[in-house]
Coordinates of N, CA, C and O in Angstrom, one line a residue:
X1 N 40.7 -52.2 -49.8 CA 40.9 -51.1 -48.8 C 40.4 -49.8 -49.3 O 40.0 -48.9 -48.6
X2 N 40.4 -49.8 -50.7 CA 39.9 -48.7 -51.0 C 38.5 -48.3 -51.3 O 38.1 -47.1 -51.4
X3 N 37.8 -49.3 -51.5 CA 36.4 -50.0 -51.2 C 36.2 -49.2 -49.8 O 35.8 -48.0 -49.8
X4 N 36.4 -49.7 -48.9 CA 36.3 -49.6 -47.7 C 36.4 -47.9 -47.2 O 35.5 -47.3 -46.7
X5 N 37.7 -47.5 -47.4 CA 37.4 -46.1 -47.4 C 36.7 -45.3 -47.5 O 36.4 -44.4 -46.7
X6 N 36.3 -45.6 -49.1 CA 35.2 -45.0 -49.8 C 33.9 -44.9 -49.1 O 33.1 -44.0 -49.1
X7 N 33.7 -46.5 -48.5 CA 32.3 -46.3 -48.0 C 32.3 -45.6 -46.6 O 31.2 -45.1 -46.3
X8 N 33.0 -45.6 -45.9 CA 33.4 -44.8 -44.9 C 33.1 -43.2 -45.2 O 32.3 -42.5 -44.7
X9 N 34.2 -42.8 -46.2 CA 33.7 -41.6 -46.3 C 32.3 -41.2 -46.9 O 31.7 -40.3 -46.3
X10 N 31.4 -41.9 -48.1 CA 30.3 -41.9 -47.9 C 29.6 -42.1 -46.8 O 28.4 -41.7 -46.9
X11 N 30.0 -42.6 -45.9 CA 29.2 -42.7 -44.6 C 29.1 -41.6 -43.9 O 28.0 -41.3 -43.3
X12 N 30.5 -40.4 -43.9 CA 30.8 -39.8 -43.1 C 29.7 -37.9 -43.6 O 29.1 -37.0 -43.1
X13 N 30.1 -38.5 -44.9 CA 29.3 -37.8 -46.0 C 27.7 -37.5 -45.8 O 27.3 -36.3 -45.7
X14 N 26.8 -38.6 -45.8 CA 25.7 -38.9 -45.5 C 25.3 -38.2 -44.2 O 24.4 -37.3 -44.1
X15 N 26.1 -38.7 -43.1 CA 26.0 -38.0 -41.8 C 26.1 -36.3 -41.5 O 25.4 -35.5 -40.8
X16 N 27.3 -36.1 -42.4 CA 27.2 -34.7 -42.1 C 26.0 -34.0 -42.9 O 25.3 -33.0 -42.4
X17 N 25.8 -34.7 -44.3 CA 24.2 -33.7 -44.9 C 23.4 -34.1 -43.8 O 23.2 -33.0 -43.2
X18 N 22.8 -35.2 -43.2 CA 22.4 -35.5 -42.2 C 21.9 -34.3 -40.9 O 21.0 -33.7 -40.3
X19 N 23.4 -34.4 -41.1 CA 23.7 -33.1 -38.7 C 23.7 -31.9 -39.5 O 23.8 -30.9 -38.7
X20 N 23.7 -31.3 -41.0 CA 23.5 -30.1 -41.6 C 21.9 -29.9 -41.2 O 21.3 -29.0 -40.6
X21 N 21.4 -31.0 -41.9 CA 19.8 -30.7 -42.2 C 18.6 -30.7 -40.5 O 17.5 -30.3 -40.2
X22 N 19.8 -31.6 -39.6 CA 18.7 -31.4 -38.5 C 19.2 -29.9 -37.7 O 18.5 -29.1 -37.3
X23 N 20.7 -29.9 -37.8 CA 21.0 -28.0 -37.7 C 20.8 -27.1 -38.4 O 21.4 -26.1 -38.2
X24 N 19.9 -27.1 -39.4 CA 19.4 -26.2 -40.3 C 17.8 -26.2 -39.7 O 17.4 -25.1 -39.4
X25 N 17.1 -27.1 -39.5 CA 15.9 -27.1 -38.8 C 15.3 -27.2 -37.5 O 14.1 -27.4 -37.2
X26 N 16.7 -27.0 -36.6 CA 16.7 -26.4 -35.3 C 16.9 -25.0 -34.9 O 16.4 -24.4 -34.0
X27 N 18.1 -24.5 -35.9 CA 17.9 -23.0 -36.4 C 16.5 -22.7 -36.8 O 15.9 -22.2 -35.8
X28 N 15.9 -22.9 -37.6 CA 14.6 -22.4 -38.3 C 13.5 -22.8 -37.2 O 12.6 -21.9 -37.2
X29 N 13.2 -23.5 -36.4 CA 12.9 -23.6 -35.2 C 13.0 -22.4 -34.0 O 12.0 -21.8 -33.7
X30 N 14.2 -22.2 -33.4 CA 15.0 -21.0 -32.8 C 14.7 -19.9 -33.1 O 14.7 -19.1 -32.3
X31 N 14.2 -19.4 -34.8 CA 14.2 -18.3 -35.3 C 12.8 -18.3 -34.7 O 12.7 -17.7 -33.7
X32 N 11.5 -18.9 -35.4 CA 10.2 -19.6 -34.6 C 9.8 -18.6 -33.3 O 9.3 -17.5 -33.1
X33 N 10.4 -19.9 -32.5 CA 10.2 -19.6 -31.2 C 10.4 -17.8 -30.6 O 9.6 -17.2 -29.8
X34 N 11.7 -17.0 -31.1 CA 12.3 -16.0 -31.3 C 11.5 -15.2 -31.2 O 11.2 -14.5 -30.1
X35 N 10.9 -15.0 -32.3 CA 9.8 -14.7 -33.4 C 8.7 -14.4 -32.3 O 8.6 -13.2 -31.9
X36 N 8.0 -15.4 -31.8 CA 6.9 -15.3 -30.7 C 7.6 -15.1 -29.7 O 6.8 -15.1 -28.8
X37 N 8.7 -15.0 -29.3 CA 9.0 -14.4 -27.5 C 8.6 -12.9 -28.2 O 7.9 -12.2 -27.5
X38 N 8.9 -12.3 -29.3 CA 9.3 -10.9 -29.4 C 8.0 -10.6 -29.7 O 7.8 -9.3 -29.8
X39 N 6.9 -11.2 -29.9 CA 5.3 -11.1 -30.4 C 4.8 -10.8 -28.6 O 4.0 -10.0 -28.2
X40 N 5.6 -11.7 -27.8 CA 5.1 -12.2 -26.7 C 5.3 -10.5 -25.8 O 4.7 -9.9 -24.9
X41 N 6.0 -10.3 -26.1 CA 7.0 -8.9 -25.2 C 6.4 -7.9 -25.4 O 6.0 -7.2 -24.5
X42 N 6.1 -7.5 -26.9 CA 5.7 -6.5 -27.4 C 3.7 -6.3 -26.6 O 3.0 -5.4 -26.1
X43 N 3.5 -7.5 -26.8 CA 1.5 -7.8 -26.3 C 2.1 -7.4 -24.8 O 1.6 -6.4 -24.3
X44 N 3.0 -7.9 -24.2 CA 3.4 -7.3 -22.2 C 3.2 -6.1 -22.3 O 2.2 -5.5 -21.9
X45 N 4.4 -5.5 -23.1 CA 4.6 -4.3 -23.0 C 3.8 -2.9 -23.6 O 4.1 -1.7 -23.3
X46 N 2.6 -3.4 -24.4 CA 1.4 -2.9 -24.5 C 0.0 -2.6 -23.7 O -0.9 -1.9 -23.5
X47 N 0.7 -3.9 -23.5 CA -0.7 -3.9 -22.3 C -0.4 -3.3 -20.7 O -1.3 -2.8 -20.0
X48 N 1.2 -3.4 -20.2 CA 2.0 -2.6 -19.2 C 1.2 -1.3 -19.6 O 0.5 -0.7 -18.7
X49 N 1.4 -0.7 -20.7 CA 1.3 0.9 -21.2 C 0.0 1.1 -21.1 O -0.4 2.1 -20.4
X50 N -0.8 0.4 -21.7 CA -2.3 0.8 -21.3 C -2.8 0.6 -19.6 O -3.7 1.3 -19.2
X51 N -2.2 -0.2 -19.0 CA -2.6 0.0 -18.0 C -1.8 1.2 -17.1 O -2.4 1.6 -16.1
X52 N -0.8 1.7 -17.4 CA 0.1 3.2 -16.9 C -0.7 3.9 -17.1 O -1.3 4.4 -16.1
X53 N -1.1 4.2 -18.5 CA -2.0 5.4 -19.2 C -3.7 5.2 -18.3 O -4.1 6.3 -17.9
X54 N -4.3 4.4 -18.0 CA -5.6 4.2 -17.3 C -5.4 4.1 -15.9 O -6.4 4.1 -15.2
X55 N -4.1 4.1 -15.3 CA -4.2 4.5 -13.9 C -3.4 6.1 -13.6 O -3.4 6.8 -12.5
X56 N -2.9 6.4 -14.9 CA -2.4 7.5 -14.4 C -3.5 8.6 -14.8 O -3.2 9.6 -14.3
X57 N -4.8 8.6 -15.5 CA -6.0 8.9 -16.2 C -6.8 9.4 -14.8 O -7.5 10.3 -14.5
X58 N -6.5 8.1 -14.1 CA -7.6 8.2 -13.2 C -7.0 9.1 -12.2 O -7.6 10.1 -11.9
X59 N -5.7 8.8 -11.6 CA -5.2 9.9 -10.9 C -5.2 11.0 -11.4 O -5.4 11.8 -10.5
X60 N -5.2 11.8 -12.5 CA -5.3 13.0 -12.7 C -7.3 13.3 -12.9 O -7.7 14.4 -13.1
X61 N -7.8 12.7 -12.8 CA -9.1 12.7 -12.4 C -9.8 13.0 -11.0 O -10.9 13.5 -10.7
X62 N -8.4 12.2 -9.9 CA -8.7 12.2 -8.7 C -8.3 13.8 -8.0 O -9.0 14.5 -7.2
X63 N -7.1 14.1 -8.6 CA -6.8 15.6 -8.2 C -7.5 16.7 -8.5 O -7.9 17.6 -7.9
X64 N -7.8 16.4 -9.8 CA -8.9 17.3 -10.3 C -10.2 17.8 -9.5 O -10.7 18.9 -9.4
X65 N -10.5 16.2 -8.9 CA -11.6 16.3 -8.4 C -11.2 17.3 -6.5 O -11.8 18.2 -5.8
X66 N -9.9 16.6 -6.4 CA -9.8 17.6 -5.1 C -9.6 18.8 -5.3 O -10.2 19.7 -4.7
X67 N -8.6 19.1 -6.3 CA -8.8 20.7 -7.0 C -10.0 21.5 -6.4 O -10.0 22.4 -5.6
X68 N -11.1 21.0 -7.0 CA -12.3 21.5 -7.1 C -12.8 21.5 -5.6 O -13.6 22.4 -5.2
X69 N -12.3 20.4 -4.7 CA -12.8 20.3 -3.4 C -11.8 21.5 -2.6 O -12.3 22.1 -1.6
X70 N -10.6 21.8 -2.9 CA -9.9 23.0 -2.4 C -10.2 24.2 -2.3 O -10.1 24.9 -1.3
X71 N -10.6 24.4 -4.1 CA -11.2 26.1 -4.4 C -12.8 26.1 -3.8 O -13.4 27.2 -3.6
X72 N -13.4 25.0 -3.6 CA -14.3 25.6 -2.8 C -14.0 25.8 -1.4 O -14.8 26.6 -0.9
X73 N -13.0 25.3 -0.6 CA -12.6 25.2 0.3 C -12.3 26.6 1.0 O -12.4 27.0 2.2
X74 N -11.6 27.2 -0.2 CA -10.9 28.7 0.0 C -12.1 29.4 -0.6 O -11.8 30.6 -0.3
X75 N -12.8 29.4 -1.1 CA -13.9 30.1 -1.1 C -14.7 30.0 -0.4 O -15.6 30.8 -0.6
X76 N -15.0 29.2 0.8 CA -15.4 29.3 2.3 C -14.8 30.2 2.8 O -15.2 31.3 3.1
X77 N -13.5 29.6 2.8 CA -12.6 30.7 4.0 C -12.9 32.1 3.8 O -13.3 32.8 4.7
X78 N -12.7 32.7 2.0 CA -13.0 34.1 1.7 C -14.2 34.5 2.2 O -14.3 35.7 2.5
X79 N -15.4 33.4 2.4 CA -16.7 33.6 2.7 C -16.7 33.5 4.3 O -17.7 34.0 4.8
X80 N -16.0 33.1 4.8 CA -16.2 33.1 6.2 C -17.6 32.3 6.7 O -18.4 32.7 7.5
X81 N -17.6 30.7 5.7 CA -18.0 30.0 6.3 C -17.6 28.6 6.4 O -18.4 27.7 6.6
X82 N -16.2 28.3 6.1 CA -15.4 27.3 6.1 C -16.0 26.7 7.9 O -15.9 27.4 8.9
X83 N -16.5 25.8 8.1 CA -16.6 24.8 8.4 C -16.5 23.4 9.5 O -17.1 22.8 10.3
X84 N -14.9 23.5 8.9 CA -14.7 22.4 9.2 C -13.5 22.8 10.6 O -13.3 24.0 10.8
X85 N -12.9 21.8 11.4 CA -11.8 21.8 12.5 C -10.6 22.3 12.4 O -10.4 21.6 11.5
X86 N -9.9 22.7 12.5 CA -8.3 23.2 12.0 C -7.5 23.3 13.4 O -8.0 23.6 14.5
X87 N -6.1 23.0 13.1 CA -4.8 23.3 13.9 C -4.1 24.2 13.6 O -3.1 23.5 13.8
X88 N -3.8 25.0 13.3 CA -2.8 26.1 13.3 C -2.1 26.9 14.1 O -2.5 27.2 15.2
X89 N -0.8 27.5 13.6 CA 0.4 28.3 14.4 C -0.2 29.7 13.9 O -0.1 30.0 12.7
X90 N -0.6 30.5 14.7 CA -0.4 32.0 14.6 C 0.3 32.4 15.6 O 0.2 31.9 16.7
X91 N 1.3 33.8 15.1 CA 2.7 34.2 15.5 C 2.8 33.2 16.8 O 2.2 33.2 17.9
X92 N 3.6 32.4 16.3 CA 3.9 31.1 17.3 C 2.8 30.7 18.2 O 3.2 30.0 19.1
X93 N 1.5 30.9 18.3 CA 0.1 30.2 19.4 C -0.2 29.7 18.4 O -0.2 30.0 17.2
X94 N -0.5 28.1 19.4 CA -1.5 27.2 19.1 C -3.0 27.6 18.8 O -3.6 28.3 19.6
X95 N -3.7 27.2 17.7 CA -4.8 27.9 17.4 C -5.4 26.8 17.4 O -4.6 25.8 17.6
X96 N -6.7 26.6 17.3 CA -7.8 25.7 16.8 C -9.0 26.6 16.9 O -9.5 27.3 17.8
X97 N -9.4 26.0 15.2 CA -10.8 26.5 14.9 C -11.7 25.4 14.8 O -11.3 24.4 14.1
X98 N -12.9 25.5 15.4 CA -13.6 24.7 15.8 C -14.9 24.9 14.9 O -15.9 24.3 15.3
X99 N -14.8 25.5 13.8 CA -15.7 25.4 12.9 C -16.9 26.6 12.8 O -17.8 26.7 12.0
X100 N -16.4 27.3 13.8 CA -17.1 28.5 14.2 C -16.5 30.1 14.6 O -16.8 31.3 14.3
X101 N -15.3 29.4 15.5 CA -14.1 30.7 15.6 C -12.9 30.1 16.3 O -13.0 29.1 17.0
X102 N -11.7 30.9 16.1 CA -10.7 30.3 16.2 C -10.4 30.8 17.9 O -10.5 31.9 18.4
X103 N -10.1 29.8 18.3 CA -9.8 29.6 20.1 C -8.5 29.6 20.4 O -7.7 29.0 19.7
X104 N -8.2 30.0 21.2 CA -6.0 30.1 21.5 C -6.5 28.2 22.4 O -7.5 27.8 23.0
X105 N -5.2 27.6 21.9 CA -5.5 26.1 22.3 C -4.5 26.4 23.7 O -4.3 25.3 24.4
X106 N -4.1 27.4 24.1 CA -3.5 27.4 25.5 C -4.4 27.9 26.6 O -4.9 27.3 27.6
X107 N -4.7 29.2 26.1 CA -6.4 29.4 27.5 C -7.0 29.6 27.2 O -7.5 30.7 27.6
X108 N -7.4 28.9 26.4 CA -8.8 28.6 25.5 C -9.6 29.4 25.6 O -10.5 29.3 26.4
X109 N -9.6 30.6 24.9 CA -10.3 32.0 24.9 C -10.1 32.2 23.1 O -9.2 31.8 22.4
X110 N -11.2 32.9 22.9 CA -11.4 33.5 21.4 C -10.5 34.5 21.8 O -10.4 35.3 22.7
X111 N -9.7 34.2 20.0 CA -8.6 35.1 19.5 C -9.6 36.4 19.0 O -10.8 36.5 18.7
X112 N -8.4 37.5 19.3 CA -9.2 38.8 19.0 C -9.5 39.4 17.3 O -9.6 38.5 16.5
X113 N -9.7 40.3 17.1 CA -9.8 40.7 15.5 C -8.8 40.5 14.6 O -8.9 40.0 13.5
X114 N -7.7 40.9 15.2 CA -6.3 40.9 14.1 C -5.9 40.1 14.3 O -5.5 39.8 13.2
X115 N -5.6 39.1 15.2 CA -5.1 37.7 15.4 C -6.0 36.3 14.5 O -5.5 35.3 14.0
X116 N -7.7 36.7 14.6 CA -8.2 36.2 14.0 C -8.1 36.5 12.1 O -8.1 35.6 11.2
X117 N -8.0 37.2 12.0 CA -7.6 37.9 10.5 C -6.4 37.2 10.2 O -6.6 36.4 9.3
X118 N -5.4 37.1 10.6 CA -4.1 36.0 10.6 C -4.0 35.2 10.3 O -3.2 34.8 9.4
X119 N -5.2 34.2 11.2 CA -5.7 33.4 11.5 C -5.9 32.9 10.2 O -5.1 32.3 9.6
X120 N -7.3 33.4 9.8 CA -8.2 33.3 8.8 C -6.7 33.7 7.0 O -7.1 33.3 5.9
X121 N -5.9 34.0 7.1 CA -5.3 34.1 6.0 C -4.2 33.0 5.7 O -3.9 32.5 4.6
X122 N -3.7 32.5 7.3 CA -2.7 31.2 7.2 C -3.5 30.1 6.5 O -2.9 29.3 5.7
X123 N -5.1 29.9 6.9 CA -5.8 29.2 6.9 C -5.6 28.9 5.3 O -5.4 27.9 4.7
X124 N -5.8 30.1 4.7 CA -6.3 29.7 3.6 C -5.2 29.8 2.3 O -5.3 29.5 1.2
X125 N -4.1 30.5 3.2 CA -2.5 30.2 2.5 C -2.2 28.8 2.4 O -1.5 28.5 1.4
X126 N -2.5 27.6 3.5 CA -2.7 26.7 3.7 C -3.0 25.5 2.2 O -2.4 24.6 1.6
X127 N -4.4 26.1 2.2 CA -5.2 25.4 1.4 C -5.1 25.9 0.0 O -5.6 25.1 -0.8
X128 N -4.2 27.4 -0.7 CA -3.1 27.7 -1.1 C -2.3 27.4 -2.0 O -2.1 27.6 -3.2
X129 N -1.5 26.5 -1.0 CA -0.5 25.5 -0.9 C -0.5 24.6 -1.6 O 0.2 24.3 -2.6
X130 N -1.5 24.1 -0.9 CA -1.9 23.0 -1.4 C -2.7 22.8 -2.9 O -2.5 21.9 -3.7
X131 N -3.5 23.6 -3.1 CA -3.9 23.1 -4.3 C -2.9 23.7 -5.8 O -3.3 23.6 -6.9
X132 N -1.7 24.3 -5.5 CA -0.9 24.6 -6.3 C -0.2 23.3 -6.6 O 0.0 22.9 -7.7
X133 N 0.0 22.6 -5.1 CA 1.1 21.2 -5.4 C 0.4 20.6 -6.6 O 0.8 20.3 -7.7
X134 N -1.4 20.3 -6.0 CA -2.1 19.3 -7.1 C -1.9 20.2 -8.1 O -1.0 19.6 -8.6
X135 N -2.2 21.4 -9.1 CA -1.8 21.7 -10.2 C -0.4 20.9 -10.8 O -0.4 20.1 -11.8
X136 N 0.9 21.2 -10.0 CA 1.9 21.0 -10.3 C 2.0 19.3 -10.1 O 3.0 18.9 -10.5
X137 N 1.2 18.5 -9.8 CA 1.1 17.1 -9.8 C 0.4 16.4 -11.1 O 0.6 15.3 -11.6
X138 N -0.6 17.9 -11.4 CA -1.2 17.2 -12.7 C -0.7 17.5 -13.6 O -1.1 17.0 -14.7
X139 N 0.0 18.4 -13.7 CA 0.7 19.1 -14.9 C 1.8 17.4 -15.3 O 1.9 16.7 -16.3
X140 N 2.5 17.5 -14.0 CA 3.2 16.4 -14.2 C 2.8 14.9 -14.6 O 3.4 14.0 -15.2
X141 N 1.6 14.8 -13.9 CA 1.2 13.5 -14.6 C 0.9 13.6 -16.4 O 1.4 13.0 -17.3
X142 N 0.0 14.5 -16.3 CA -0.2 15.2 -18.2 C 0.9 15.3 -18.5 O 0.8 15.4 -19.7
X143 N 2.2 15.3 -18.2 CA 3.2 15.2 -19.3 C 4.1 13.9 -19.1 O 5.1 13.6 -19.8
X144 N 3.6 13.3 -18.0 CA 4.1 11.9 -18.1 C 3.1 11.0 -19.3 O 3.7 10.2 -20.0
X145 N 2.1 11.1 -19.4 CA 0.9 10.7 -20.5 C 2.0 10.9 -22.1 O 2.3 10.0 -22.8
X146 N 2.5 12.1 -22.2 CA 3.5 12.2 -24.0 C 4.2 10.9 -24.0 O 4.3 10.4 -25.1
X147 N 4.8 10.3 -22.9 CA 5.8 9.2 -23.1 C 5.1 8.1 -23.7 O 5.8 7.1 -24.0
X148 N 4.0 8.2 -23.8 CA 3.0 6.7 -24.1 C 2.9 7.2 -25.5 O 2.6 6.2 -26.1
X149 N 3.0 8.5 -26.5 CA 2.4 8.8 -27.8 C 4.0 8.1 -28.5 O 4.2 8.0 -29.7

């Protein structure tokens, strides 16, 4: 009987060094695999950032470039040969400039000197406006770019 025991517990013995050594090398396994998800994450998340940094590059490239299409814009107007079509509110009239002079869009007659002068200043308060936002757009993209250093 005590034979018998014995080999039992050596049995029991054997098995557990056994379910030790295949749980010891399924851990070391786990660790492994671990290992490369966090190799795996870090290459995503690099490559996420380079592509943020190369599209946000190009957008501050694109404003720049309207920037540039703005201040010449308003350096028409100063010049008094801006161009192009416009809608505008002077003291509450419908205006439209047709690329030559600005017309009342109700009975369609050329606005007078001071109304055109108005005219010619909303215009270019307008455009103004606008190219301050893109400043303040690229300022903000340029300091969205530090989060990547």
């Amino acid at each position: 009987m005590l034979r018998k025991t014995l080999i039992v517990a050596g049995i029991i013995a054997l098995a557990s060094a056994a379910s030790l050594s295949i749980i010891d090398e399924i851990e070391e396994q786990m660790r492994e695999m671990e290992s490369k998800l966090n190799e795996h994450i870090q290459l995503q998340i690099k490559a996420s950032n380079l592509m943020s940094q190369k599209m946000i590059n190009e957008s501050i490239a694109d404003i720049q470039h309207n920037m540039q299409k703005m201040n010449e814009t308003i350096l028409s107007i100063d010049q008094r040969t801006y161009n192009d079509t416009a809608f505008l509110t002077v003291n509450g009239l419908p205006v439209f400039y047709n690329g030559e002079k600005f017309i009342d869009s109700i009975f369609l007659k050329k606005l007078d000197q001071n109304t055109t002068e108005t005219a010619w200043s909303i215009l270019k308060n307008s455009f103004e406006t606008s190219l301050l936002n893109l400043k303040i757009t690229e300022k903000n993209l340029k300091n969205s770019l530090l989060n990547f250093l």
